[in-house]
Amino acid sequence: MRELTVNLEERSYPIYIGEGLLTRAGDLLLKHGLSTKSPLLIVTDDRVGPLYLDSLTSTLEASGFNPVSFVVPAGEQSKSLDVFQSIITKALEVGLDRKSAVIALGGGVVGDLAGYVAAAYMRGVRFVQIPTTILAHDSSVGGKVAVNHPKAKNIIGAFHQPELVLYDLDTLKSLPPREVRSGLAEVIKHGLIWDEEFVKWCDDNAERLLALDPEALGYALYKGCSVKAAVVSEDETEQGLRAILNLGHTIGHALEAVAGYNELQHGEAISIGMIGSAMLGVQLGAPIEVYERTRRALGLVGLPTTLPEHLNTDRIMEALMHDKKFGEGKLVFVVPTAIGKVEIRNDIRSEWIFAIVERLKREESWT
Amino acid sequence: MRELTVNLEERSYPIYIGEGLLTRAGDLLLKHGLSTKSPLLIVTDDRVGPLYLDSLTSTLEASGFNPVSFVVPAGEQSKSLDVFQSIITKALEVGLDRKSAVIALGGGVVGDLAGYVAAAYMRGVRFVQIPTTILAHDSSVGGKVAVNHPKAKNIIGAFHQPELVLYDLDTLKSLPPREVRSGLAEVIKHGLIWDEEFVKWCDDNAERLLALDPEALGYALYKGCSVKAAVVSEDETEQGLRAILNLGHTIGHALEAVAGYNELQHGEAISIGMIGSAMLGVQLGAPIEVYERTRRALGLVGLPTTLPEHLNTDRIMEALMHDKKFGEGKLVFVVPTAIGKVEIRNDIRSEWIFAIVERLKREESWT
């Protein structure tokens, strides 16, 4: 088992990564002082629940806890205020109190939703993350929790740090290959913004990662979480540095909005977005290898590196401008200056982005 | 103008109390660095809005701000997730961004609701409190914000401190006499838990307070806010000390639940609750004058000191037990040991409370 700490003074917490951790959940929760007198509320979805809910419940009961569960439909549509209110109703019915904890068992949707319940219920109760996807190594660390409004994603939320993150590698074995690849996009992103050595390591171990080799996967998640933890420790509430975690996300979010989730999963969209950002970096003076190595790293794990041609560039630009409204009128881009190094720029002209989006549709190589 | 500070390190903020402050709101918001580039969202209700919204909007516009407003129906039923979501929709439509602020113009309901919007929107934007009731001198200080669930009050919320509190005494002139008295209950409470001198002052100035004499009212609100600020500075998230602010509230909430708001307003319910707590204090060894002086202070401003006989004691006890569920199975009471001094007890037996509730119905004097 690997362990690392997110340093946030009195809100510091550990991340445990290893095989078989789900069966040790009871012990780990006891070790972290969670109350066995107050009920625990496990939130999961109807895809993950049938696989792991019984065994999690058993191990918690064996340690003297009193867990109850609430299962939501799998998928982004569960991140709504309606589902949020249903979970609060359940919490009231089972008598969740100030010493209780909410446990998220699932991917990013479950983590964000359950985390926002934990942040809001009685103005905040304890929270435990048990991520079951690779993508969630990103969302489960750092305390960003939220639900969606019909008109905007993640617009209703809080910063609410978990007590601990418990990453059982065994739960990743049930992931479909497309979700594995999508999750690796955020892993590689953590290398691209912070750690050149780790990008090399990802290149060299792409095959093992795709095969879900536990040793490789454990190391990759450990490194990814370490970068996330280091950034979050410096800037918990995104006053500055934390924005570097958005590498590829400005373009990526616009692509998601235009393409729809079925055509482009989050990791796929930010893969294309990161390549666009690398193009932008080169245009602003970074060496060409920044683009080439970004493209190579993402391609090696089977992520898309070009944009489906039928996606309309004007519509993508509109979606970008919609985001801009919330950046006080400026487009904000995270731009690589080298592999493992980025800067935040708000002087990017929309014509440049238009050209890059067009280029992403046809680019086979830079030259 | 009086000014005091709530000390919470980087979240410290001032409370301004005086006449004519609404017309200086633009200046004060500029002084505190609120952005004139990003829209401001004023939340008010349909009772306060018609009186003060135009003048607040004008003064903000004169200072270069770009205010928009959202008016909710007056009353507790607006503290719902539905109304919350409508305000978020409005915020999105007008392009509220991370540098924007939400302004609460109104009493406790508006403050709690608007504050929770400010806490949740984009995971937290700036917040300004402009209380227009005496009661709100309590709720506008300390950062507790929330909406109700159909099954529980204030169960969905956050701790979100304002940037400043702006208390214009002129806005209190429109308060109905019953609301003036109700508000004075929390003012006197702040004396009873913390400051014997101030309780004496309230006795001596009861007439002036009821007549809304600006000098007396300004001083009383200043003292009330000072006590609240001192307690909150010690214990922002109610880990311990902050619970003393609940003097009279355990019984008071149960009375509100059973009587309904039309029969007992919040201040009236806690007035009776504080007298019950004083009885409990005497029973536990405090001098009889603790009861007598509590009763006298509340009676002098016309607050009820006895419980309407038709309210069923069994139902009041049931409502108390409902609260108990959330105190990890214990009834928690704030009990005075002297005037200006209280302790927190969780060893109170429900038979004692039953006897006190019965006594509150007939008590004319202790002897």
XYZ file of C-alpha atoms in Angstrom:
734
model
C 0.000 0.000 0.000
C 1.250 3.483 -0.895
C 0.342 6.487 1.212
C 0.689 10.197 0.678
C -0.593 13.299 2.426
C -2.401 16.368 1.183
C -0.961 19.113 3.382
C -3.614 21.617 4.389
C -2.773 22.274 8.039
C -5.698 21.175 10.193
C -7.487 19.904 7.084
C -4.611 17.632 5.982
C -5.538 14.127 4.951
C -4.021 10.919 3.618
C -4.503 9.129 0.310
C -4.116 5.348 0.492
C -3.484 3.488 -2.768
C -3.251 -0.283 -3.019
C -4.895 -3.618 -3.707
C -7.583 -5.005 -1.429
C -8.139 -1.732 0.402
C -11.932 -1.987 0.277
C -11.816 -4.889 2.715
C -9.691 -2.756 5.061
C -12.029 0.236 4.932
C -13.424 -0.437 8.407
C -9.952 -0.448 9.995
C -8.862 2.673 8.153
C -11.999 4.589 9.131
C -11.521 3.547 12.759
C -7.900 4.650 12.591
C -9.032 8.069 11.401
C -11.432 8.476 14.279
C -14.754 8.214 12.464
C -17.628 7.666 14.847
C -19.184 4.223 15.187
C -22.074 5.743 17.152
C -23.367 7.963 14.365
C -24.616 6.478 11.073
C -22.440 6.558 7.947
C -24.103 7.341 4.624
C -22.594 5.604 1.583
C -23.511 7.223 -1.729
C -22.888 5.141 -4.839
C -24.397 4.594 -8.295
C -26.267 1.705 -9.904
C -23.176 0.580 -11.824
C -20.633 0.563 -8.989
C -23.066 -0.292 -6.189
C -23.862 -3.836 -7.364
C -20.123 -4.586 -7.562
C -18.775 -3.245 -4.281
C -21.508 -1.957 -1.978
C -22.147 -5.242 -0.167
C -18.518 -5.868 0.587
C -17.943 -2.271 1.761
C -21.010 -2.468 3.983
C -19.848 -5.763 5.490
C -16.357 -4.576 6.300
C -17.737 -1.396 7.888
C -20.243 -3.347 9.961
C -17.520 -5.753 11.045
C -15.635 -2.759 12.460
C -18.674 -1.613 14.412
C -19.932 1.080 12.032
C -23.553 1.607 11.149
C -23.601 2.209 7.376
C -26.674 3.012 5.288
C -26.594 3.555 1.545
C -28.192 5.621 -1.182
C -27.849 4.516 -4.816
C -28.190 7.074 -7.619
C -28.442 6.374 -11.367
C -24.982 6.239 -12.976
C -24.123 9.273 -15.061
C -23.765 13.020 -15.031
C -27.535 13.638 -14.767
C -27.348 12.537 -11.114
C -25.273 15.622 -10.279
C -28.455 17.664 -9.883
C -30.036 19.628 -7.040
C -32.970 17.177 -7.151
C -30.800 14.152 -6.454
C -28.885 16.220 -3.892
C -32.139 16.953 -2.067
C -33.145 13.264 -2.166
C -29.881 12.335 -0.467
C -30.437 15.010 2.196
C -33.917 13.545 2.776
C -32.347 10.119 3.254
C -29.769 11.595 5.623
C -32.551 13.095 7.743
C -34.539 9.864 7.727
C -31.630 7.802 9.001
C -30.663 10.453 11.548
C -27.278 11.467 10.173
C -25.755 13.814 12.765
C -22.786 16.147 13.137
C -20.430 13.256 13.910
C -21.568 11.232 10.890
C -19.658 10.894 7.624
C -20.720 10.667 4.004
C -18.784 8.115 1.936
C -18.512 8.427 -1.850
C -18.112 5.017 -3.498
C -17.717 5.577 -7.235
C -16.278 7.836 -9.895
C -16.195 11.597 -10.235
C -19.960 12.090 -10.411
C -20.568 10.227 -7.163
C -17.612 11.953 -5.496
C -18.771 15.440 -6.469
C -22.386 14.778 -5.499
C -21.723 12.991 -2.200
C -19.054 15.564 -1.373
C -21.503 18.391 -1.819
C -23.971 16.613 0.440
C -21.202 16.324 3.056
C -20.325 20.006 2.625
C -23.925 21.199 2.998
C -25.586 18.834 5.477
C -25.691 20.598 8.855
C -23.174 23.036 7.320
C -20.633 20.271 6.875
C -19.995 16.734 8.066
C -17.030 14.441 7.498
C -16.417 12.987 4.075
C -14.564 9.923 2.752
C -13.649 9.339 -0.883
C -13.462 5.801 -2.260
C -12.810 6.429 -5.966
C -13.427 3.510 -8.340
C -12.180 5.039 -11.596
C -8.789 6.268 -12.782
C -10.293 9.631 -13.714
C -11.395 10.104 -10.107
C -7.743 10.171 -8.909
C -8.063 13.775 -9.998
C -11.511 14.699 -8.696
C -11.238 12.821 -5.397
C -8.252 14.877 -4.257
C -8.491 18.573 -3.519
C -11.933 19.108 -2.077
C -13.774 20.522 -5.080
C -17.334 19.243 -4.822
C -20.407 20.385 -6.746
C -23.652 19.671 -8.513
C -24.752 21.022 -11.892
C -27.347 23.595 -12.791
C -29.256 22.857 -16.033
C -27.374 25.789 -17.562
C -23.879 25.266 -16.128
C -21.723 22.410 -14.866
C -20.333 22.449 -11.320
C -21.780 25.892 -10.652
C -23.256 24.986 -7.242
C -20.545 23.706 -4.955
C -18.000 24.084 -2.218
C -14.446 23.349 -1.184
C -14.850 20.491 1.251
C -11.835 18.292 1.879
C -12.258 14.585 2.641
C -10.966 12.938 5.820
C -9.208 10.350 3.704
C -9.085 8.972 0.178
C -9.072 5.217 -0.148
C -8.027 3.976 -3.571
C -8.521 0.260 -4.067
C -6.797 -0.760 -7.305
C -8.961 -3.883 -7.504
C -12.023 -1.741 -8.211
C -10.360 -0.449 -11.385
C -10.423 -3.903 -12.954
C -14.087 -3.495 -13.829
C -13.450 -0.351 -15.907
C -14.202 -0.498 -19.649
C -11.033 0.157 -21.758
C -12.351 3.493 -22.993
C -12.665 4.730 -19.416
C -9.191 3.491 -18.612
C -7.786 5.604 -21.435
C -9.918 8.564 -20.478
C -8.630 8.368 -16.907
C -5.026 8.212 -18.060
C -5.491 11.631 -19.701
C -5.593 13.270 -16.250
C -2.653 11.132 -15.082
C -0.546 12.329 -18.000
C -1.788 15.895 -17.462
C -0.277 15.819 -13.981
C 3.064 14.939 -15.571
C 2.772 17.588 -18.272
C 2.183 20.432 -15.805
C 4.701 19.425 -13.130
C 7.057 16.497 -13.716
C 8.955 15.731 -16.909
C 10.382 12.489 -15.498
C 6.887 11.181 -14.887
C 5.870 11.927 -18.497
C 8.828 9.780 -19.630
C 7.778 7.059 -17.238
C 4.224 7.130 -18.648
C 5.608 6.776 -22.189
C 7.714 3.790 -21.148
C 4.866 2.143 -19.249
C 1.915 2.860 -21.515
C 1.325 -0.831 -22.249
C 1.383 -1.819 -18.586
C -1.014 0.995 -17.689
C -3.472 -0.040 -20.395
C -3.268 -3.630 -19.108
C -4.073 -2.356 -15.577
C -0.870 -3.829 -14.178
C -1.346 -3.144 -10.438
C 2.263 -2.108 -9.819
C 2.319 0.358 -12.720
C -1.175 1.637 -12.029
C -0.435 2.081 -8.329
C 2.677 4.099 -9.139
C 0.920 6.220 -11.771
C -1.965 7.061 -9.443
C 0.500 7.772 -6.644
C 2.397 10.208 -8.857
C -0.763 11.795 -10.270
C -2.216 12.280 -6.798
C 1.138 13.645 -5.568
C 1.124 16.421 -8.154
C -2.487 17.221 -7.420
C -1.766 17.239 -3.682
C 1.259 19.520 -4.093
C -0.719 22.034 -6.139
C -3.760 21.965 -3.855
C -1.569 22.376 -0.758
C -0.231 25.608 -2.240
C -3.590 26.998 -3.322
C -6.640 25.312 -1.858
C -9.312 27.653 -3.238
C -7.875 28.444 -6.679
C -6.609 31.946 -6.101
C -3.760 31.370 -8.550
C -1.524 28.297 -8.940
C -4.364 25.776 -8.800
C -5.506 26.975 -12.216
C -2.594 25.059 -13.815
C -4.635 21.900 -13.211
C -6.868 23.154 -16.008
C -4.317 22.359 -18.726
C -6.346 21.341 -21.779
C -9.622 22.082 -20.039
C -10.530 25.413 -21.658
C -10.645 23.855 -25.116
C -11.680 20.497 -23.635
C -14.832 21.834 -21.970
C -15.857 23.571 -25.194
C -15.375 20.303 -27.108
C -17.450 18.399 -24.540
C -20.220 20.981 -24.800
C -20.335 20.761 -28.595
C -19.693 17.044 -29.091
C -21.745 15.631 -26.229
C -20.412 13.100 -23.781
C -21.059 10.026 -25.922
C -18.789 11.215 -28.672
C -16.070 12.650 -26.409
C -15.529 11.544 -22.838
C -13.884 14.043 -20.486
C -10.413 12.508 -20.801
C -10.677 12.390 -24.580
C -11.750 16.016 -24.789
C -8.899 17.227 -22.588
C -6.435 15.065 -24.531
C -7.295 17.050 -27.654
C -7.354 20.216 -25.536
C -3.846 19.549 -24.197
C -2.544 19.105 -27.719
C -4.174 22.415 -28.648
C -2.487 24.042 -25.640
C 0.845 22.591 -26.715
C 0.346 24.107 -30.182
C -0.350 27.410 -28.490
C 2.805 26.990 -26.400
C 4.922 26.424 -29.486
C 3.339 29.448 -31.153
C 4.320 31.520 -28.101
C 7.928 30.331 -28.214
C 8.161 26.901 -26.587
C 10.318 24.338 -28.417
C 8.527 22.151 -30.941
C 9.236 19.070 -28.804
C 6.663 20.316 -26.287
C 4.035 19.677 -28.907
C 5.585 16.444 -30.168
C 6.048 14.879 -26.749
C 2.575 15.906 -25.540
C 1.073 14.291 -28.616
C 3.236 11.206 -28.231
C 2.408 10.667 -24.530
C -1.330 10.889 -25.130
C -1.212 8.815 -28.311
C 0.687 5.994 -26.586
C -2.244 5.290 -24.272
C -4.687 5.417 -27.174
C -6.174 8.839 -26.513
C -7.412 10.904 -29.478
C -4.941 13.497 -30.703
C -7.051 15.009 -33.468
C -10.487 16.543 -33.448
C -13.396 14.881 -35.313
C -13.766 17.014 -38.438
C -17.527 17.336 -38.297
C -17.408 19.373 -35.069
C -18.156 22.920 -36.112
C -15.379 25.371 -35.252
C -17.772 28.301 -34.853
C -19.803 26.386 -32.321
C -16.657 25.427 -30.422
C -15.652 29.107 -30.348
C -19.110 30.040 -29.046
C -18.762 27.531 -26.232
C -15.336 29.019 -25.409
C -16.807 32.514 -25.290
C -19.497 31.280 -22.930
C -16.729 30.232 -20.513
C -15.060 33.591 -20.997
C -18.019 35.333 -19.387
C -16.916 33.833 -16.094
C -13.277 34.853 -16.388
C -14.137 38.545 -16.137
C -14.177 38.893 -19.881
C -10.858 37.166 -20.577
C -10.022 33.790 -22.069
C -7.696 32.065 -19.619
C -5.331 29.415 -20.970
C -2.802 27.150 -19.331
C 0.093 27.049 -21.769
C 3.123 24.728 -21.612
C 6.539 26.321 -21.825
C 8.355 22.981 -21.526
C 7.370 19.412 -20.662
C 6.532 19.593 -16.940
C 6.146 23.385 -16.945
C 3.191 25.623 -17.715
C 2.171 29.245 -17.375
C -1.247 30.885 -17.094
C -2.016 33.346 -19.872
C -4.979 35.672 -20.245
C -3.700 37.462 -23.339
C -4.665 34.796 -25.847
C -6.507 36.110 -28.901
C -9.534 34.229 -30.099
C -8.212 34.164 -33.704
C -5.270 32.077 -32.522
C -7.628 29.599 -30.918
C -9.783 29.475 -34.039
C -6.723 28.572 -36.081
C -5.652 25.947 -33.540
C -9.096 24.305 -33.511
C -9.007 24.118 -37.305
C -5.509 22.675 -37.182
C -6.538 20.079 -34.573
C -8.900 18.638 -37.167
C -6.239 17.885 -39.708
C -2.973 17.747 -37.812
C -1.067 14.536 -38.390
C 2.243 16.115 -37.494
C 3.471 19.629 -36.928
C 5.572 19.981 -40.035
C -21.457 55.706 12.715
C -20.195 52.925 14.961
C -17.799 50.310 13.635
C -16.597 47.010 15.016
C -14.645 44.074 13.633
C -15.291 40.349 13.607
C -11.792 38.906 14.017
C -11.315 35.820 11.874
C -7.800 36.322 10.519
C -7.969 36.597 6.728
C -11.763 36.384 6.899
C -12.107 39.330 9.333
C -14.735 41.903 8.466
C -16.299 45.111 9.762
C -19.823 45.840 10.942
C -20.984 49.411 10.347
C -23.946 50.658 12.358
C -25.522 54.080 11.901
C -28.158 56.280 10.318
C -28.223 56.957 6.578
C -25.777 54.150 5.760
C -27.802 52.852 2.818
C -26.958 56.003 0.871
C -23.276 55.403 1.595
C -23.334 51.761 0.487
C -21.545 52.523 -2.797
C -18.642 54.227 -1.030
C -18.332 51.490 1.563
C -18.330 48.724 -1.062
C -15.668 50.579 -3.033
C -13.617 51.008 0.129
C -13.763 47.260 0.655
C -12.529 46.531 -2.833
C -15.648 45.082 -4.414
C -15.401 44.930 -8.170
C -17.228 47.495 -10.299
C -16.518 45.380 -13.399
C -18.451 42.314 -12.306
C -22.202 42.454 -11.649
C -23.559 42.601 -8.089
C -26.654 40.567 -7.257
C -28.978 42.102 -4.651
C -31.366 39.603 -3.078
C -34.330 41.085 -1.206
C -37.976 40.276 -0.473
C -41.266 41.807 -1.587
C -41.716 43.624 1.699
C -38.271 45.223 2.032
C -37.592 45.608 -1.701
C -40.289 48.225 -2.378
C -38.936 50.334 0.499
C -35.180 50.333 -0.106
C -34.198 48.570 -3.328
C -34.378 51.641 -5.566
C -32.277 53.787 -3.290
C -29.674 51.030 -2.799
C -29.492 50.446 -6.545
C -29.050 54.176 -7.211
C -26.243 54.635 -4.715
C -24.434 51.576 -6.057
C -24.795 52.759 -9.652
C -23.579 56.226 -8.669
C -20.379 54.561 -7.404
C -19.888 52.722 -10.683
C -21.301 49.337 -9.688
C -23.548 47.257 -11.877
C -26.273 45.921 -9.563
C -29.069 43.558 -10.573
C -31.746 42.338 -8.195
C -33.846 39.305 -7.389
C -36.958 39.699 -5.220
C -38.308 36.694 -3.295
C -41.629 36.458 -1.435
C -41.271 37.619 2.179
C -41.278 34.809 4.729
C -39.621 31.592 5.775
C -41.003 29.609 2.802
C -38.479 31.402 0.562
C -35.611 29.641 2.338
C -36.056 26.632 0.044
C -33.821 24.837 -2.457
C -36.300 25.845 -5.197
C -35.892 29.556 -4.545
C -32.147 28.987 -4.126
C -32.018 27.414 -7.594
C -34.032 30.313 -9.089
C -31.485 32.779 -7.742
C -28.620 30.714 -9.185
C -30.432 30.781 -12.539
C -30.652 34.552 -12.317
C -26.959 34.735 -11.395
C -26.073 32.730 -14.506
C -28.318 34.839 -16.734
C -26.716 38.097 -15.628
C -23.214 36.627 -15.820
C -22.255 36.759 -12.159
C -18.561 35.788 -12.001
C -15.911 34.957 -9.396
C -15.304 38.639 -8.625
C -19.001 39.368 -8.162
C -20.755 39.749 -4.823
C -24.191 38.801 -3.566
C -25.870 41.424 -1.366
C -28.572 40.476 1.134
C -31.009 43.351 1.704
C -33.523 42.253 4.326
C -34.030 40.252 7.477
C -32.765 36.852 8.534
C -34.538 34.875 5.808
C -33.019 36.961 3.034
C -29.610 36.926 4.726
C -29.565 33.152 5.121
C -30.808 32.507 1.597
C -28.615 35.052 -0.202
C -25.664 33.973 1.930
C -26.093 30.375 0.872
C -26.216 31.455 -2.769
C -22.953 33.354 -2.195
C -21.417 30.314 -0.498
C -22.394 27.902 -3.284
C -22.202 29.863 -6.531
C -18.912 28.959 -8.230
C -17.945 27.434 -4.858
C -18.155 30.819 -3.178
C -18.290 34.494 -4.129
C -18.203 37.597 -1.951
C -21.149 38.435 0.246
C -22.475 41.644 1.822
C -25.102 41.777 4.549
C -27.477 44.749 4.767
C -29.824 43.690 7.584
C -33.109 45.578 7.875
C -34.466 44.047 11.084
C -33.285 44.046 14.691
C -33.425 40.257 14.781
C -30.933 40.131 11.902
C -28.218 41.749 14.055
C -27.802 38.172 15.203
C -28.078 36.236 11.945
C -26.102 38.706 9.815
C -22.957 38.280 11.917
C -21.052 35.014 12.060
C -21.383 33.465 8.642
C -24.068 30.848 9.272
C -26.087 30.644 6.065
C -28.633 28.010 5.044
C -31.865 27.001 3.400
C -34.506 24.674 4.813
C -35.447 21.140 3.858
C -39.180 20.387 4.128
C -38.305 18.177 7.107
C -35.701 20.329 8.871
C -34.797 23.990 9.225
C -31.355 25.247 8.226
C -30.177 21.724 7.406
C -28.575 22.665 4.063
C -25.986 25.346 4.572
C -22.467 26.579 5.028
C -20.224 28.838 7.049
C -19.640 31.763 4.709
C -18.546 35.048 6.226
C -19.608 38.351 4.666
C -17.136 41.000 3.467
C -18.959 43.571 5.534
C -22.204 44.131 7.406
C -23.928 47.436 6.824
C -26.592 48.252 9.384
C -28.666 51.304 8.516
C -30.772 52.241 11.550
C -33.200 54.136 9.311
C -34.397 50.865 7.794
C -35.573 49.724 11.225
C -38.187 52.492 11.368
C -40.499 50.503 9.121
C -40.573 47.503 11.497
C -43.917 46.581 13.074
C -43.798 46.823 16.915
C -44.090 43.068 17.308
C -40.949 42.555 15.222
C -39.129 45.217 17.213
C -39.854 43.301 20.430
C -38.953 39.995 18.818
C -35.611 41.385 17.673
C -34.841 42.737 21.134
C -35.001 39.167 22.465
C -31.715 38.347 20.711
C -30.212 41.663 21.851
C -31.013 40.834 25.482
C -29.799 37.266 24.944
C -26.363 38.630 24.064
C -26.341 40.412 27.414
C -27.573 37.379 29.328
C -24.814 35.106 28.034
C -21.912 37.548 28.221
C -22.365 40.978 29.785
C -24.265 41.774 32.975
C -23.737 45.524 32.565
C -25.446 45.437 29.224
C -28.478 43.639 30.690
C -28.783 46.474 33.202
C -28.478 49.007 30.406
C -31.277 47.251 28.477
C -33.511 47.406 31.565
C -32.846 51.125 31.963
C -33.376 51.863 28.282
C -36.289 49.578 27.443
C -38.593 52.508 26.646
C -36.080 54.157 24.330
C -35.448 50.872 22.531
C -39.139 50.267 21.964
C -39.427 53.832 20.625
C -36.563 53.091 18.189
C -34.492 55.963 19.551
C -31.515 55.913 17.153
C -28.883 56.539 19.799
C -30.171 53.762 22.074
C -30.815 51.371 19.219
C -27.385 52.003 17.705
C -25.719 51.263 21.039
C -27.812 48.129 21.652
C -27.048 46.709 18.226
C -23.401 47.606 18.644
C -23.257 45.737 21.953
C -25.258 42.778 20.643
C -23.048 42.463 17.571
C -19.939 42.844 19.755
C -20.885 39.826 21.854
C -21.740 37.805 18.770
C -18.458 38.846 17.133
C -16.435 37.915 20.225
C -17.994 34.464 20.405
C -17.701 33.781 16.674
C -14.066 34.911 16.656
C -13.319 32.256 19.273
C -15.250 29.454 17.577
C -16.228 30.062 13.967
C -17.679 26.623 13.192
C -19.373 25.793 16.513
C -16.943 23.277 17.900
C -17.710 24.431 21.438
C -18.133 27.972 22.769
C -20.390 29.142 19.932
C -23.147 26.917 21.302
C -23.739 29.471 24.108
C -25.476 31.614 21.494
C -28.267 29.045 21.654
C -29.479 30.211 25.075
C -33.230 29.702 25.073
C -33.160 28.097 21.632
C -33.578 24.414 22.594
C -36.952 25.068 24.192
C -37.600 27.976 21.813
C -37.288 25.860 18.661
C -39.634 23.256 20.116
C -42.176 25.967 20.921
C -41.919 27.385 17.388
C -42.446 23.924 15.925
C -45.551 23.299 18.004
C -47.093 26.797 18.001
C -46.387 27.825 14.440
C -44.835 31.105 13.494
C -48.044 33.178 13.592
C -48.602 32.433 17.227
C -44.961 32.694 18.341
C -42.330 34.627 16.447
C -38.718 33.524 16.873
C -37.892 36.196 19.449
C -41.026 35.439 21.432
C -40.284 31.718 21.483
C -36.716 32.218 22.678
C -37.891 34.721 25.269
C -39.981 31.976 26.861
C -37.109 29.539 26.245
C -34.632 31.797 28.062
C -36.954 32.003 31.044
C -37.174 28.207 31.022
C -33.363 28.027 30.914
C -33.173 30.432 33.840
C -35.545 28.172 35.812
C -33.257 25.282 34.978
C -30.262 27.324 36.114
C -31.888 28.044 39.478
C -32.783 24.375 39.829
C -29.099 23.533 39.260
C -27.928 25.999 41.911
C -27.860 29.484 40.411
C -29.262 32.266 42.636
C -32.976 33.005 42.252
C -32.154 36.476 40.884
C -30.928 34.855 37.652
C -34.507 33.865 36.991
C -35.999 37.109 38.266
C -33.717 39.384 36.301
C -34.037 37.341 33.093
C -37.797 37.558 33.372
C -37.675 41.265 34.185
C -35.368 42.189 31.261
C -37.552 40.371 28.747
C -40.796 41.630 30.259
C -39.630 45.266 30.135
C -39.512 45.206 26.325
C -42.905 43.519 26.149
C -41.777 40.006 25.329
C -43.892 37.068 26.542
C -42.645 35.472 29.743
C -45.222 32.720 30.016
C -46.265 29.988 27.645
C -49.790 29.940 26.122
C -51.584 27.260 28.104
C -53.150 25.502 25.117
C -49.757 24.384 23.783
C -49.540 20.690 24.545
C -46.578 19.774 26.754
C -46.284 16.283 25.274
C -46.007 17.701 21.779
C -43.377 20.191 22.948
C -41.410 17.308 24.466
C -41.681 15.371 21.189
C -40.277 18.335 19.277
C -37.415 18.520 21.786
C -36.674 14.815 21.305
C -36.605 15.339 17.538
C -33.788 17.858 18.055
C -32.035 15.415 20.343
C -31.514 13.006 17.447
C -28.995 15.460 16.046
C -27.091 15.944 19.291
C -25.838 12.339 19.281
C -28.674 11.287 21.520
C -28.303 13.978 24.172
C -30.374 17.043 24.980
C -28.016 19.998 24.998
C -28.979 23.028 27.081
C -27.357 26.392 27.638
C -27.929 27.129 31.301
C -27.244 30.448 33.071
C -25.156 30.325 36.231
C -25.348 34.107 36.742
C -26.531 37.086 34.713
C -23.949 37.356 31.913
C -22.657 33.809 32.432
C -23.809 30.468 31.048
C -22.615 26.899 30.827
C -23.395 24.139 28.329
C -24.985 21.050 29.877
C -25.793 17.737 28.264
C -26.901 16.006 31.457
C -30.375 17.498 31.612
C -33.141 14.970 32.238
C -36.273 15.226 30.188
C -38.499 15.062 33.316
C -36.964 18.332 34.484
C -37.806 19.956 31.165
C -41.328 18.569 31.294
C -41.802 20.171 34.700
C -40.349 23.460 33.483
C -42.612 23.574 30.424
C -45.631 23.007 32.688
C -44.416 25.698 35.031
C -43.880 28.155 32.154
C -47.614 27.990 31.509
C -48.640 29.195 34.932
C -45.652 30.969 36.349
C -46.455 34.492 37.453
C -43.552 34.634 39.835
C -41.124 32.082 41.228
C -42.447 32.061 44.761
